[in-house]
Every structure is written in C-alpha cells, then in structure tokens.
PDB file of C-alpha atoms in Angstrom:
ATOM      1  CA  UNK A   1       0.000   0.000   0.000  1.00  0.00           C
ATOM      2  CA  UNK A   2       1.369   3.349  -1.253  1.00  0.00           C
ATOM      3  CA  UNK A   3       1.947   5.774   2.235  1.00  0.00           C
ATOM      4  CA  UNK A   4      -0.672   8.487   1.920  1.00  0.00           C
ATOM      5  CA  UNK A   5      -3.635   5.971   1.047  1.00  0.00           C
ATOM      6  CA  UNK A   6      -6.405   6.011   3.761  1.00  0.00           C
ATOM      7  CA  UNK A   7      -6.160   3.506   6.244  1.00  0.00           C
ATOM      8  CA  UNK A   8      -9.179   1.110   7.123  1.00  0.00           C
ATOM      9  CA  UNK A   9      -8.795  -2.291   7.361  1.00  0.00           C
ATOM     10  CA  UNK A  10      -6.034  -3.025  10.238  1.00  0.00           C
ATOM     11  CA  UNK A  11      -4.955  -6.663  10.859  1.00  0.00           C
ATOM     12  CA  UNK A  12      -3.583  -7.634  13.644  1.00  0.00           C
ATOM     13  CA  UNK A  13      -0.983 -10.348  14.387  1.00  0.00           C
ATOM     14  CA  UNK A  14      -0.308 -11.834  17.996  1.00  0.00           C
ATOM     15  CA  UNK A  15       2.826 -14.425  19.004  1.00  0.00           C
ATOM     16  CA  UNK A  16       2.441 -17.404  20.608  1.00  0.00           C
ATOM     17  CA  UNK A  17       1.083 -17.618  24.429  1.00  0.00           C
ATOM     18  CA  UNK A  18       0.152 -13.843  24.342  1.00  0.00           C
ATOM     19  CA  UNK A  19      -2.590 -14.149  26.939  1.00  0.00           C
ATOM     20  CA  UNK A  20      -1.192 -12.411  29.524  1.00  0.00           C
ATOM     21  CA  UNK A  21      -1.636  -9.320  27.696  1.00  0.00           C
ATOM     22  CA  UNK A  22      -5.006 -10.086  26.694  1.00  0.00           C
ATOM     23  CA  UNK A  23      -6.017  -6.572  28.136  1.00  0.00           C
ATOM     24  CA  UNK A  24      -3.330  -5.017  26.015  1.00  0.00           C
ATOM     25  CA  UNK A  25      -4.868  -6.924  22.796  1.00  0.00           C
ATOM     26  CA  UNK A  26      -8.814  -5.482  24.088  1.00  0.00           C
ATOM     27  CA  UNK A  27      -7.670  -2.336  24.355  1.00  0.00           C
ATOM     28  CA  UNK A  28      -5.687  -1.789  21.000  1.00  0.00           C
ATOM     29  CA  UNK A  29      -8.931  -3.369  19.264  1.00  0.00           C
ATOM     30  CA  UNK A  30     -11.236  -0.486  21.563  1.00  0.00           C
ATOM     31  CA  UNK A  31      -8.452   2.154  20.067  1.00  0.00           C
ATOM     32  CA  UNK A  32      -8.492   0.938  16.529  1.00  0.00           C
ATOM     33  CA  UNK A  33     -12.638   1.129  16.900  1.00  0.00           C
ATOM     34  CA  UNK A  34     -12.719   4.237  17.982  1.00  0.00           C
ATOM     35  CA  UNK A  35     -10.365   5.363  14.850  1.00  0.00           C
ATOM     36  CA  UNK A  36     -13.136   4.006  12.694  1.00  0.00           C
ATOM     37  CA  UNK A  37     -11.090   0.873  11.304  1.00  0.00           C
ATOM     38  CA  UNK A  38     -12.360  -2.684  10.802  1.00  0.00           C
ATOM     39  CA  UNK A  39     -10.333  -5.194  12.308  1.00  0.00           C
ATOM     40  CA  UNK A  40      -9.453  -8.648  11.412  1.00  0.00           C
ATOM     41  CA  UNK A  41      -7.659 -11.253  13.722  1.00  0.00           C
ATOM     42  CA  UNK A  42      -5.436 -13.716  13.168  1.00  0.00           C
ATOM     43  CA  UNK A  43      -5.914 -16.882  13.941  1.00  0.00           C
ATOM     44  CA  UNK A  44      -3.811 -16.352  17.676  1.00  0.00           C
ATOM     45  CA  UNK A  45      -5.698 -13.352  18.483  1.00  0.00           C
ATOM     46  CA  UNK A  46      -9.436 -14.526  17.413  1.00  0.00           C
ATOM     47  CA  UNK A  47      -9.132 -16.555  20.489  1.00  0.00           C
ATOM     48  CA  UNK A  48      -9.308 -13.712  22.459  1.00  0.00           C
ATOM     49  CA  UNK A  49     -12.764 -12.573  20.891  1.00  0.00           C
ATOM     50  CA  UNK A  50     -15.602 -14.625  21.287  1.00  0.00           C
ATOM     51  CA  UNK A  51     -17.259 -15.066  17.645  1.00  0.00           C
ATOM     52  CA  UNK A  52     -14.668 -13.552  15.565  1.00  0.00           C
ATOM     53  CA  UNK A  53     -12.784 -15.163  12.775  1.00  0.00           C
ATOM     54  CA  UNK A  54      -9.359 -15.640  12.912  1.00  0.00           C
ATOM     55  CA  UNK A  55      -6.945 -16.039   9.700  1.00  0.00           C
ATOM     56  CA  UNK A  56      -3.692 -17.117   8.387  1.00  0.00           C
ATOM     57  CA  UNK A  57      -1.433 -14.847   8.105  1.00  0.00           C
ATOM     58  CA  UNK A  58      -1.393 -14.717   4.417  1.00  0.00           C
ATOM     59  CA  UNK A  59      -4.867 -14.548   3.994  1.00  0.00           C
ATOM     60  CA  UNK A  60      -5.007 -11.846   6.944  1.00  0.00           C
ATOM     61  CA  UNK A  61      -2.597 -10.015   4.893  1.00  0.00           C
ATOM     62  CA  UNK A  62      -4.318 -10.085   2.052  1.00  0.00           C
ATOM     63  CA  UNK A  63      -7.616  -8.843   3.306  1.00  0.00           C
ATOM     64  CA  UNK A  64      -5.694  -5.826   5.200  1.00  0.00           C
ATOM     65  CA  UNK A  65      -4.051  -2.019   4.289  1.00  0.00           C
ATOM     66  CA  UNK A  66      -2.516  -2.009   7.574  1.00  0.00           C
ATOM     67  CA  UNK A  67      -0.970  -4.793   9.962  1.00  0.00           C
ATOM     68  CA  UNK A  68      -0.083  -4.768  13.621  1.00  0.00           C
ATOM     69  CA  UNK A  69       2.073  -7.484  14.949  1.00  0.00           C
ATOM     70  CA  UNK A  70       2.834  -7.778  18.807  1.00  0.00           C
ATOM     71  CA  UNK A  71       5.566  -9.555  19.599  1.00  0.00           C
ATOM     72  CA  UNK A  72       9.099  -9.918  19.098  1.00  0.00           C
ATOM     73  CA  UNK A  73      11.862 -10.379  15.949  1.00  0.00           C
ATOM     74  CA  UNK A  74      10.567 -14.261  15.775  1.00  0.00           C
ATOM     75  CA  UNK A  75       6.734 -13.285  15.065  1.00  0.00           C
ATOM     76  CA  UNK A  76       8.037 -10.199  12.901  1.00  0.00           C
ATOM     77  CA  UNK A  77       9.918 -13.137  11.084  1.00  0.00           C
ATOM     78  CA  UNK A  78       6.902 -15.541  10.613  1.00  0.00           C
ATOM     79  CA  UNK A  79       4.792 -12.904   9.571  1.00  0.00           C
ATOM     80  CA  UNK A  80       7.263 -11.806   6.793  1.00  0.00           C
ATOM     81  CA  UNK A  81       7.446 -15.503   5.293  1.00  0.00           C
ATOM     82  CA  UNK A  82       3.715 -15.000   4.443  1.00  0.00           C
ATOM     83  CA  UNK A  83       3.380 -11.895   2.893  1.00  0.00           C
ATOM     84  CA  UNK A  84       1.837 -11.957  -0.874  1.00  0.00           C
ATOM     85  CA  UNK A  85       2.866  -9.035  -3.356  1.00  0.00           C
ATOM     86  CA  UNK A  86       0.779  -6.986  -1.676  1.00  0.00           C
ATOM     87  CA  UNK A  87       2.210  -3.888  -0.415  1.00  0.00           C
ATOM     88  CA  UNK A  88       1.080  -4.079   2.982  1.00  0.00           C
ATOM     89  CA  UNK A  89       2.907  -1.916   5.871  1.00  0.00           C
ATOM     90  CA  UNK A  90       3.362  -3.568   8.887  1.00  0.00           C
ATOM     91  CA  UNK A  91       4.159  -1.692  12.326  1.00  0.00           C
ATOM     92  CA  UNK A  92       5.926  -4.279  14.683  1.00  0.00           C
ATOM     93  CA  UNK A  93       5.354  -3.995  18.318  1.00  0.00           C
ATOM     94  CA  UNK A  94       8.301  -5.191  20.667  1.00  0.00           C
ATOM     95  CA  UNK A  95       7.041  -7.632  23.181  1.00  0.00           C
ATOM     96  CA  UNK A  96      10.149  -9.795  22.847  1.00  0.00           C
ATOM     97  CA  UNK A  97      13.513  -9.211  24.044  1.00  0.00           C
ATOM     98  CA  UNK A  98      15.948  -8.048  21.142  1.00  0.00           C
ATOM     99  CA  UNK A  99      13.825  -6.053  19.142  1.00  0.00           C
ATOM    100  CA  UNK A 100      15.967  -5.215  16.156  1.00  0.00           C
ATOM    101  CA  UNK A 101      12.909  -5.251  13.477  1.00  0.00           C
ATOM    102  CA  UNK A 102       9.942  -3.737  15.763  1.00  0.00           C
ATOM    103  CA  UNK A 103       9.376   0.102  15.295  1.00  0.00           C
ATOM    104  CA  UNK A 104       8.176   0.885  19.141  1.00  0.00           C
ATOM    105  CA  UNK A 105       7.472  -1.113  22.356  1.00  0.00           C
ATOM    106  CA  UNK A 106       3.852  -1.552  24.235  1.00  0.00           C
ATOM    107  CA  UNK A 107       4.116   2.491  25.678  1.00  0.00           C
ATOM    108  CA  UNK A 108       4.586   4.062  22.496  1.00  0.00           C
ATOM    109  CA  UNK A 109       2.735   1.813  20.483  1.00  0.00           C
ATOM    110  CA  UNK A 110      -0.650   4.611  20.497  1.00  0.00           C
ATOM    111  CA  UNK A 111       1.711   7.527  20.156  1.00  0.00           C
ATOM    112  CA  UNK A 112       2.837   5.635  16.647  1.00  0.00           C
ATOM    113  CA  UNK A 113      -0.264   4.985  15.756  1.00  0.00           C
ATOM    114  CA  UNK A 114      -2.073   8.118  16.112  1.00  0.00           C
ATOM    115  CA  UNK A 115       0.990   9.064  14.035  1.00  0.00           C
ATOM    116  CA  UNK A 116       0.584   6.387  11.105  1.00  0.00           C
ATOM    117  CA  UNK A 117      -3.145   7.596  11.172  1.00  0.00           C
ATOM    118  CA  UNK A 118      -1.895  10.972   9.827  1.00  0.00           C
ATOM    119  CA  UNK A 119       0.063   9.819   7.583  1.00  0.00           C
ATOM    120  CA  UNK A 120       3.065  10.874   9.602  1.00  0.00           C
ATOM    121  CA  UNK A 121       5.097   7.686   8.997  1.00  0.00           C
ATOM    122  CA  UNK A 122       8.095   6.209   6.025  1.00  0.00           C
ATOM    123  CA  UNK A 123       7.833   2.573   4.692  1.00  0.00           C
ATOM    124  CA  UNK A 124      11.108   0.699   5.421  1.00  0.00           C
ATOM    125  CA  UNK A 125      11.563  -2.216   2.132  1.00  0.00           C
ATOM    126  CA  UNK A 126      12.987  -4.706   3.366  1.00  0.00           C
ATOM    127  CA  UNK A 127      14.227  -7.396   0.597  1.00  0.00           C
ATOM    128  CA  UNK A 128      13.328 -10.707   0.745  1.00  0.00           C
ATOM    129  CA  UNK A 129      15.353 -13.822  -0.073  1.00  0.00           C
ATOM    130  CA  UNK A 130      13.705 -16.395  -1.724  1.00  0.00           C
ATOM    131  CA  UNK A 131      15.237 -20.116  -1.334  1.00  0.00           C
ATOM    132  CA  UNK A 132      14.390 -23.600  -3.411  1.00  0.00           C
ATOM    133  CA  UNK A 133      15.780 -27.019  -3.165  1.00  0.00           C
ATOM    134  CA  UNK A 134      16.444 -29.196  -6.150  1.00  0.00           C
ATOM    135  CA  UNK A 135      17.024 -33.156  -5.386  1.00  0.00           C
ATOM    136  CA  UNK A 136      17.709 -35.007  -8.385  1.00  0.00           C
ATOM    137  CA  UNK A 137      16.589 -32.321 -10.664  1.00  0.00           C
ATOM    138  CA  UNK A 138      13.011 -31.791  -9.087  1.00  0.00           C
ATOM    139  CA  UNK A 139      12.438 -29.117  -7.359  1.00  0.00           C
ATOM    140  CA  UNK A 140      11.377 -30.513  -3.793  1.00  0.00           C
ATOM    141  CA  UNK A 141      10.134 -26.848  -1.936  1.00  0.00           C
ATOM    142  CA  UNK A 142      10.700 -23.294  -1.489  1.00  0.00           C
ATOM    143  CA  UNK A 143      10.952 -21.037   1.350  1.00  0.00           C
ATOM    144  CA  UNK A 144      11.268 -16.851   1.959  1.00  0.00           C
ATOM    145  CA  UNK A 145      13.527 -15.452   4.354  1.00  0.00           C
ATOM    146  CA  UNK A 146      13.634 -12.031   5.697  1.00  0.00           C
ATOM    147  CA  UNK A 147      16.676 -12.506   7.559  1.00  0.00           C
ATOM    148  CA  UNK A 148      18.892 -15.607   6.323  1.00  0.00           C
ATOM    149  CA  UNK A 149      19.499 -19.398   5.125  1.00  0.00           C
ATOM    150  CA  UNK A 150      21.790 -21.612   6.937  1.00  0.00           C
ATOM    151  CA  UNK A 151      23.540 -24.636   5.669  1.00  0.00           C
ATOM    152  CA  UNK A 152      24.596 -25.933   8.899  1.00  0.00           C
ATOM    153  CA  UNK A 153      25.709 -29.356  10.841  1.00  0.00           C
ATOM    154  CA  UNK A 154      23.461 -31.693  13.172  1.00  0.00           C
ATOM    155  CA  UNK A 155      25.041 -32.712  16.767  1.00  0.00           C
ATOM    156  CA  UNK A 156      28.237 -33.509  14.930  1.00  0.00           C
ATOM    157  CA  UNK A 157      31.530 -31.254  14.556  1.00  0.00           C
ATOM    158  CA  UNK A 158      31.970 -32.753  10.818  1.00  0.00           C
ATOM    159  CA  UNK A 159      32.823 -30.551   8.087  1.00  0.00           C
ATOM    160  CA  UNK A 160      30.711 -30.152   5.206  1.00  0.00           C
ATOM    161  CA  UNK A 161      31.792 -29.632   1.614  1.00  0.00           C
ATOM    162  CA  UNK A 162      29.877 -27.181  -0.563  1.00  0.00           C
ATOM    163  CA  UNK A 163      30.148 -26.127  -4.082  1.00  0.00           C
ATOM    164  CA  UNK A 164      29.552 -22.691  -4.672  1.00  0.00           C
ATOM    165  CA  UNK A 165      28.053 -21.584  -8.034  1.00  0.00           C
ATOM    166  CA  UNK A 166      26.921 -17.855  -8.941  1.00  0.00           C
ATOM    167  CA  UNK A 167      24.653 -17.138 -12.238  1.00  0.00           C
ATOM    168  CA  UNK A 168      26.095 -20.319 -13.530  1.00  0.00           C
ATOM    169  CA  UNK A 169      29.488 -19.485 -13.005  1.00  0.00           C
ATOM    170  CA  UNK A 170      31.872 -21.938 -10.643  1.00  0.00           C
ATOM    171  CA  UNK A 171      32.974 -19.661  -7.350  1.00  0.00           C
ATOM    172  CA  UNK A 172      34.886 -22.869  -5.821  1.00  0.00           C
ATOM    173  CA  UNK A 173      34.387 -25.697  -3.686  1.00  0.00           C
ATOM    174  CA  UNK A 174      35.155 -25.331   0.240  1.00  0.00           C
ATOM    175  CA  UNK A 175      34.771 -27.231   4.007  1.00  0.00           C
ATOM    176  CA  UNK A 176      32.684 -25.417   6.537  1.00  0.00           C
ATOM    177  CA  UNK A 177      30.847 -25.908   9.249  1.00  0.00           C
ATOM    178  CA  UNK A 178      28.355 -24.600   7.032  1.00  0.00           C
ATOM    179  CA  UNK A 179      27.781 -21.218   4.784  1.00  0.00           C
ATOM    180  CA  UNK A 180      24.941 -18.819   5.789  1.00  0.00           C
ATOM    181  CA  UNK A 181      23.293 -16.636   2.657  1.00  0.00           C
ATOM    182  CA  UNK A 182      22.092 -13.041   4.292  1.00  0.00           C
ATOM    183  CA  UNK A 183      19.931 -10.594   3.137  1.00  0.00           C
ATOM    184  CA  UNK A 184      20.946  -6.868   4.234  1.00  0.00           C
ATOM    185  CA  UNK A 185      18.000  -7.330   7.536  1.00  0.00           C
ATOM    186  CA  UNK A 186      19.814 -11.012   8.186  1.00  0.00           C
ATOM    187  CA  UNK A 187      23.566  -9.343   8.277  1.00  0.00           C
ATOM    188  CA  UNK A 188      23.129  -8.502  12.031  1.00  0.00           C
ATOM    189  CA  UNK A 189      21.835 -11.538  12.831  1.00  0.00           C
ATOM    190  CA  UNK A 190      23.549 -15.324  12.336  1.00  0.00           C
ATOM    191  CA  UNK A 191      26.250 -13.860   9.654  1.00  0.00           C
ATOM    192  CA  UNK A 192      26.939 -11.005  11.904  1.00  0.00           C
ATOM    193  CA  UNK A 193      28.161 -13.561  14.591  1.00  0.00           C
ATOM    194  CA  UNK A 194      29.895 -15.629  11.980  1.00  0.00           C
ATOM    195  CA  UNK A 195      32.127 -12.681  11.013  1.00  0.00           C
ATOM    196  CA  UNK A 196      30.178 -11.418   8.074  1.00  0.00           C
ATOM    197  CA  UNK A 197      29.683  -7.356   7.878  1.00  0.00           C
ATOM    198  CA  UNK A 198      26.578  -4.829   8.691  1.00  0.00           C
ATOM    199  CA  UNK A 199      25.163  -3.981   6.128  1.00  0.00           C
ATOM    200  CA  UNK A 200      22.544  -1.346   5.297  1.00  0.00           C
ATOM    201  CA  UNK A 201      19.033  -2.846   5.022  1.00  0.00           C
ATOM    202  CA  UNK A 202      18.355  -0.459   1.906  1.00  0.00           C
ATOM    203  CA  UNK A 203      21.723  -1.925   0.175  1.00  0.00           C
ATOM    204  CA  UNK A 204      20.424  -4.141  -2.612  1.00  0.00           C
ATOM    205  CA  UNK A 205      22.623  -7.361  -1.782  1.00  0.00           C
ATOM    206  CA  UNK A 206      23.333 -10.754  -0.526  1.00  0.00           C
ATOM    207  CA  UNK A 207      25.853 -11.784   2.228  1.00  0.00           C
ATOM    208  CA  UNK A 208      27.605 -14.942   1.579  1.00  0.00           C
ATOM    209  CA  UNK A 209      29.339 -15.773   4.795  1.00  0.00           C
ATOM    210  CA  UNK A 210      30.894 -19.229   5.426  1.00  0.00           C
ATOM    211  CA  UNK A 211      30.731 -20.976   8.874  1.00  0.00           C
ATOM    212  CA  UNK A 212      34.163 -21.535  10.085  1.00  0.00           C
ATOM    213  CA  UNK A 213      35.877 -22.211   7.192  1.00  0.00           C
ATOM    214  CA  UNK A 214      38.549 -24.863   6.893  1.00  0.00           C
ATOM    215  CA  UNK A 215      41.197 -22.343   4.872  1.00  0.00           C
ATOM    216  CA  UNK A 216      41.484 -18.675   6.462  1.00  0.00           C
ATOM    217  CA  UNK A 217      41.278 -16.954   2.810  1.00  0.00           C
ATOM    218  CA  UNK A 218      37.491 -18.314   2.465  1.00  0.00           C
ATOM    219  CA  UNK A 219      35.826 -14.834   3.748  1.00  0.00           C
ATOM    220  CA  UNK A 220      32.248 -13.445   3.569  1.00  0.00           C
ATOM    221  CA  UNK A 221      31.037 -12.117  -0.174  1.00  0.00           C
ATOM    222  CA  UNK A 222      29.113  -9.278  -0.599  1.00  0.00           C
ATOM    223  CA  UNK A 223      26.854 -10.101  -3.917  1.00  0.00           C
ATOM    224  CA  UNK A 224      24.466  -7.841  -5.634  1.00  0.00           C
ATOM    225  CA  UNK A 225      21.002  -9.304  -5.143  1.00  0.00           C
ATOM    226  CA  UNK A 226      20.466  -9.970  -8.780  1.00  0.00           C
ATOM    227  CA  UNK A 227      22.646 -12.647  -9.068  1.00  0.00           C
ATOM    228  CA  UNK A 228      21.654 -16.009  -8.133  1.00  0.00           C
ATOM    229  CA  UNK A 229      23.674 -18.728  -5.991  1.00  0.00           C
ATOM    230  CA  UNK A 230      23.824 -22.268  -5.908  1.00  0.00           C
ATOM    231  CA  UNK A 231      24.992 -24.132  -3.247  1.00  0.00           C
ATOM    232  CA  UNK A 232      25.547 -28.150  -4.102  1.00  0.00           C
ATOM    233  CA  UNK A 233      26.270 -30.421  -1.158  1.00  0.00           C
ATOM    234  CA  UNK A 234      29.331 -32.228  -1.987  1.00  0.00           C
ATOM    235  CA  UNK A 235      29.553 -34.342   1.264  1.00  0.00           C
ATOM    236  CA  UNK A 236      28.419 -37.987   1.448  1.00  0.00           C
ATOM    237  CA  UNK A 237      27.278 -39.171   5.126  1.00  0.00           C
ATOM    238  CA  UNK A 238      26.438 -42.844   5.681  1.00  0.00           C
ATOM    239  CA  UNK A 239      25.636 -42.325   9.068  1.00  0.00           C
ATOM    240  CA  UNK A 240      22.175 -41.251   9.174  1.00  0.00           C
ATOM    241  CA  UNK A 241      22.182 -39.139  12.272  1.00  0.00           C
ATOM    242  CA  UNK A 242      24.872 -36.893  10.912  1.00  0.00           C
ATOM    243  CA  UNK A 243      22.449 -35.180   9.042  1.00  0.00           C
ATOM    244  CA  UNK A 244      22.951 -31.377   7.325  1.00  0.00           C
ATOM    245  CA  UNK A 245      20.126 -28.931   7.434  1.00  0.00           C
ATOM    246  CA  UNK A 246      18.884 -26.093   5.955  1.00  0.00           C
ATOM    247  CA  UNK A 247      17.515 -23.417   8.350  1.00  0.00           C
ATOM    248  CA  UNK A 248      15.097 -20.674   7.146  1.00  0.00           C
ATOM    249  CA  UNK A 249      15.048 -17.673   9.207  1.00  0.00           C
ATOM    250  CA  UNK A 250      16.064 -19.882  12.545  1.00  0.00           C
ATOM    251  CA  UNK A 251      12.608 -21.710  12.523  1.00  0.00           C
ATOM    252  CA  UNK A 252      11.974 -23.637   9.250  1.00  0.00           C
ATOM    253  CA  UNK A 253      14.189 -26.883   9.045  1.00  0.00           C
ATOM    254  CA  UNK A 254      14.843 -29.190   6.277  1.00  0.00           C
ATOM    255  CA  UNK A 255      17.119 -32.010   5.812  1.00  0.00           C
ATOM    256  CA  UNK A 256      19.480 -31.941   3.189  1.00  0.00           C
ATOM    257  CA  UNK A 257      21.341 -34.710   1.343  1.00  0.00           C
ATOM    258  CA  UNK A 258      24.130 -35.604  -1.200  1.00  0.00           C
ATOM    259  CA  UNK A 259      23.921 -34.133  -4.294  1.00  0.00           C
ATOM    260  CA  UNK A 260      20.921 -31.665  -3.392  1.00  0.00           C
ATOM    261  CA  UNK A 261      21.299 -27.981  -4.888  1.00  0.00           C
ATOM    262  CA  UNK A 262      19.850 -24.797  -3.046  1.00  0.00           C
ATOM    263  CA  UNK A 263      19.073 -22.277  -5.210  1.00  0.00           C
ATOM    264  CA  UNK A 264      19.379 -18.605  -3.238  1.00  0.00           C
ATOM    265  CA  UNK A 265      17.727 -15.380  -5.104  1.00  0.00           C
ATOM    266  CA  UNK A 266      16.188 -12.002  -3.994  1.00  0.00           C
ATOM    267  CA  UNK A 267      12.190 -12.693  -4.097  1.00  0.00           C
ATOM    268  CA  UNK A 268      10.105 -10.507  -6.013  1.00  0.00           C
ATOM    269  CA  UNK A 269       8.467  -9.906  -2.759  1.00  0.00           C
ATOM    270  CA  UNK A 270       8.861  -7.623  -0.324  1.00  0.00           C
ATOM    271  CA  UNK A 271       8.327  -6.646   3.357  1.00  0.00           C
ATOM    272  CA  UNK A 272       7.309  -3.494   4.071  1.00  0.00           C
ATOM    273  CA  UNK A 273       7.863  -1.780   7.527  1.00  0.00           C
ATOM    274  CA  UNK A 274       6.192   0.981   8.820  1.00  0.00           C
ATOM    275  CA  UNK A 275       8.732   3.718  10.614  1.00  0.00           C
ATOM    276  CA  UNK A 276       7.794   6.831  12.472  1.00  0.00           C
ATOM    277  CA  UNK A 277      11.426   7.942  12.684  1.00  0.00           C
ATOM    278  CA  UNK A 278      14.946   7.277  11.339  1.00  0.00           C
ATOM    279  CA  UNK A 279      16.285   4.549  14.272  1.00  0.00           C
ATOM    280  CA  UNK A 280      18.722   2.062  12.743  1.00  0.00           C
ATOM    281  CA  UNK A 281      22.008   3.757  13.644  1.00  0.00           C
ATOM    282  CA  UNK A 282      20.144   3.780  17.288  1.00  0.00           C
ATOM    283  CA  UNK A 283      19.356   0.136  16.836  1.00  0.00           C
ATOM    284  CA  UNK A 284      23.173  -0.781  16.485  1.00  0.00           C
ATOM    285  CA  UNK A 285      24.269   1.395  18.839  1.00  0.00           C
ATOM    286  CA  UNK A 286      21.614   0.313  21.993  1.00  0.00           C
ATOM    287  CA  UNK A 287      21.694  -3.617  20.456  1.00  0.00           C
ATOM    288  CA  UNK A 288      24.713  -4.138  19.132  1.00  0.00           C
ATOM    289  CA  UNK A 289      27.088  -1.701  21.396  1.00  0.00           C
ATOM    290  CA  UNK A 290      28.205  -0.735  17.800  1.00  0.00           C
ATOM    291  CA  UNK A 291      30.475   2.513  17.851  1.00  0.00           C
ATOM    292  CA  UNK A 292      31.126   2.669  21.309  1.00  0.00           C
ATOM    293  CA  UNK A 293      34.735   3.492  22.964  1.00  0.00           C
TER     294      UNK A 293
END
C-alpha cells in the first residue's frame, strides 16, 4: 500500500502464548474502533474474541491495508514468510527481548499509531530472499527469508563440503561448518556472529558468509542481489544421524542430502515496515554496542 492511502482495514498479528496481555490486545482493538477501522484477527488473536474469525497470516494479509504485529523479531519473522505481493505496511510492536525489526514497544505503540493515522510515517523495504531445493533435478520446496538461510551441521563437529556456483558461473568448492546466505535485515543476525559485515538494510545485496571455514582466505562475499547462488552439497554421510540442514530464518528446518542444490535469489516480494522515525544507527548502537569506545 502506497503511504498516503487512507487507512481502514487493520490486521492484527499476535505471538504465541500472548494471553497475559489479553487486556493489552482489548484495548488496541477499543483504540483501533474508535479510529473508525475494521479489524481482522489472526488466527492467535481470534481466540481472544468470542465469535470472531481468525486467519492465516497470508490470507489476513491479504484482506488488510494495515498490519499490527505484537511480539518480538521471531513473530516479525513468521509474519514476513507470508506476505503476498501486496504492499502491505506492517508496524511491529516489541514484546520480545531483542527487538531489532519492531518500530516501538507496548508504551509508544498509540503515540505511533495516532501518528501512522496521519500519515506521519516512512515505509522501510525490506528485501526478501527467496530459497528452493532441487534433489535429483526436481524441485522438492521453497521457502522466503527475511533474515537468512543456513547450511549448517546436526550434533556432529563434521565438516561439510559445498560447491559454490553464482549465475552459472563456478565460485569454488570449500569445508565449513556450514555457509549462511544473508539478506541486508539477516547481516546482524547469524552472519553477523559468523564474522560477516553490517550492512545497510536499503543496500540491494546478498551476504555470503561461510561458517568456520577450513582455509582462512574463504571470507564473507558481498553479492548484488540480482545474481543467483547455488549451493551443491558435496559431502556424502552414511551415518544417518549426521544429518545437514537447511535453516530458514532460525525456525523452518529441512534435511538436506548428497547431491541436493539450493538455489538462493532475492524474491520478487517484499516486506514493508512501517517507521515513524529514522532509528537504525540507534538500533546498532543500543543492540549491538556498535560505535562505542
């Protein structure tokens, strides 16, 4: 949705074992109300209202111009993994710990509003990364991260061999622990522990960073987003319960095996954010310590 286009259909979007702030949740719906805007539940928060119909999240978002999601960076992160190409803007409500992708916390989250509601607000695009696996040739599924895929090891210290390919063209073949592909939201999270860079959400680019490489000169890749990366596993395990999996976003897990090819790409999707004020450099500073003496 364009910023500037009249708001009235809000959506809202709950985490997980949110009913201790079931008063919070009443109350945002009485606010909302008294704004004049028809609200829609998901299926979490149509629990909370007797007779109301809850919905997925992609059909919530579909039905929406406006979504508010309480909880933390994880529900921010589901919620992104089902948004359609509608341009939805999404206002993210910290009741988690971290916080690096919600706009305010439960005080402030009126004073935003009433701002949003006067069109008083900037949409943050965030670029999505969209991920398939190929086994045999077929293509077996496909998943959307906001933040990253992971290529990473089970219970065992084992290294894992991967052949790196990008548009086609051979990059090289190297042992890891396992190689994480970031979008510019996803560089301060796994990659940024890993020893791959910030970098600036509105950058158009992938992070390539390798989990504890087996030769020091393997170091993290910054990519432009329009080129796409294959990854081919290149290790054999007999024993079953050394398995390697593929982790979307730190929730979504597949099992990966010999031979199978992950296909990385920016999505033609997109999430949009709404912001009522300019606070990334804030963000690393009161998160991440970042530019401190």
């Amino acid at each position: 949705m364009p910023k500037g286009r009249t708001i009235k259909k809000v959506g809202i979007i709950t985490k997980r074992n949110i009913g201790a702030r079931k008063k919070v949740i009443h109350d945002l719906v009485k606010y909302l109300k008294k704004n004049k805007k028809q609200v829609f539940f998901d299926t979490n928060t149509a629990e909370f209202f007797r007779g109301e119909e809850g919905y997925n999240k992609t059909h919530l978002l579909n039905k929406v111009d406006f979504a508010i999601v309480l909880g933390g960076d994880g529900t921010l992160l589901k919620t992104a993994r089902r948004v359609s190409r509608k341009k939805v803007p999404i206002l993210g409500v910290n009741f988690g710990n971290l916080g690096f992708l919600t706009e305010c916390k439960p005080d402030r989250m009126y004073q935003c509003m009433d701002k949003i509601f006067k069109g008083q607000y900037n949409i943050d695009k965030r670029t999505l990364l969209r991920v398939t696996v190929y086994r045999g040739g077929k293509k077996i599924d496909t998943y959307l991260a906001l933040n990253d895929a992971v290529i990473n090891q089970g219970a065992f210290a084992r290294l894992i061999k991967i052949h790196l390919e990008i548009d086609s063209r051979i990059v090289g073949n190297f042992k890891a622990d396992g190689m994480i592909v970031a979008t510019p939201t996803g560089s301060t999270a796994h990659s940024l522990s890993a020893g791959g860079p910030i970098v600036h959400p509105s950058l158009q680019s992938l992070t390539v960073t390798p989990i504890c490489p087996s030769s020091l000169s393997m170091r993290p890749i910054v990519l432009p987003d329009t080129r796409q990366l294959t990854a081919t596993i290149a290790t054999q395990r007999r024993d079953e319960s050394a398995i390697i999996g593929l982790t979307i976003d730190g929730q979504d897990m597949v099992i990966l095996k010999f031979e199978d090819k992950i296909k990385f790409r920016r999505s033609t999707r997109n999430l949009y954010l709404a912001r009522t004020g300019n606070k990334y450099y804030k963000m690393l500073r009161d998160k991440l310590h970042w530019g401190e003496v």
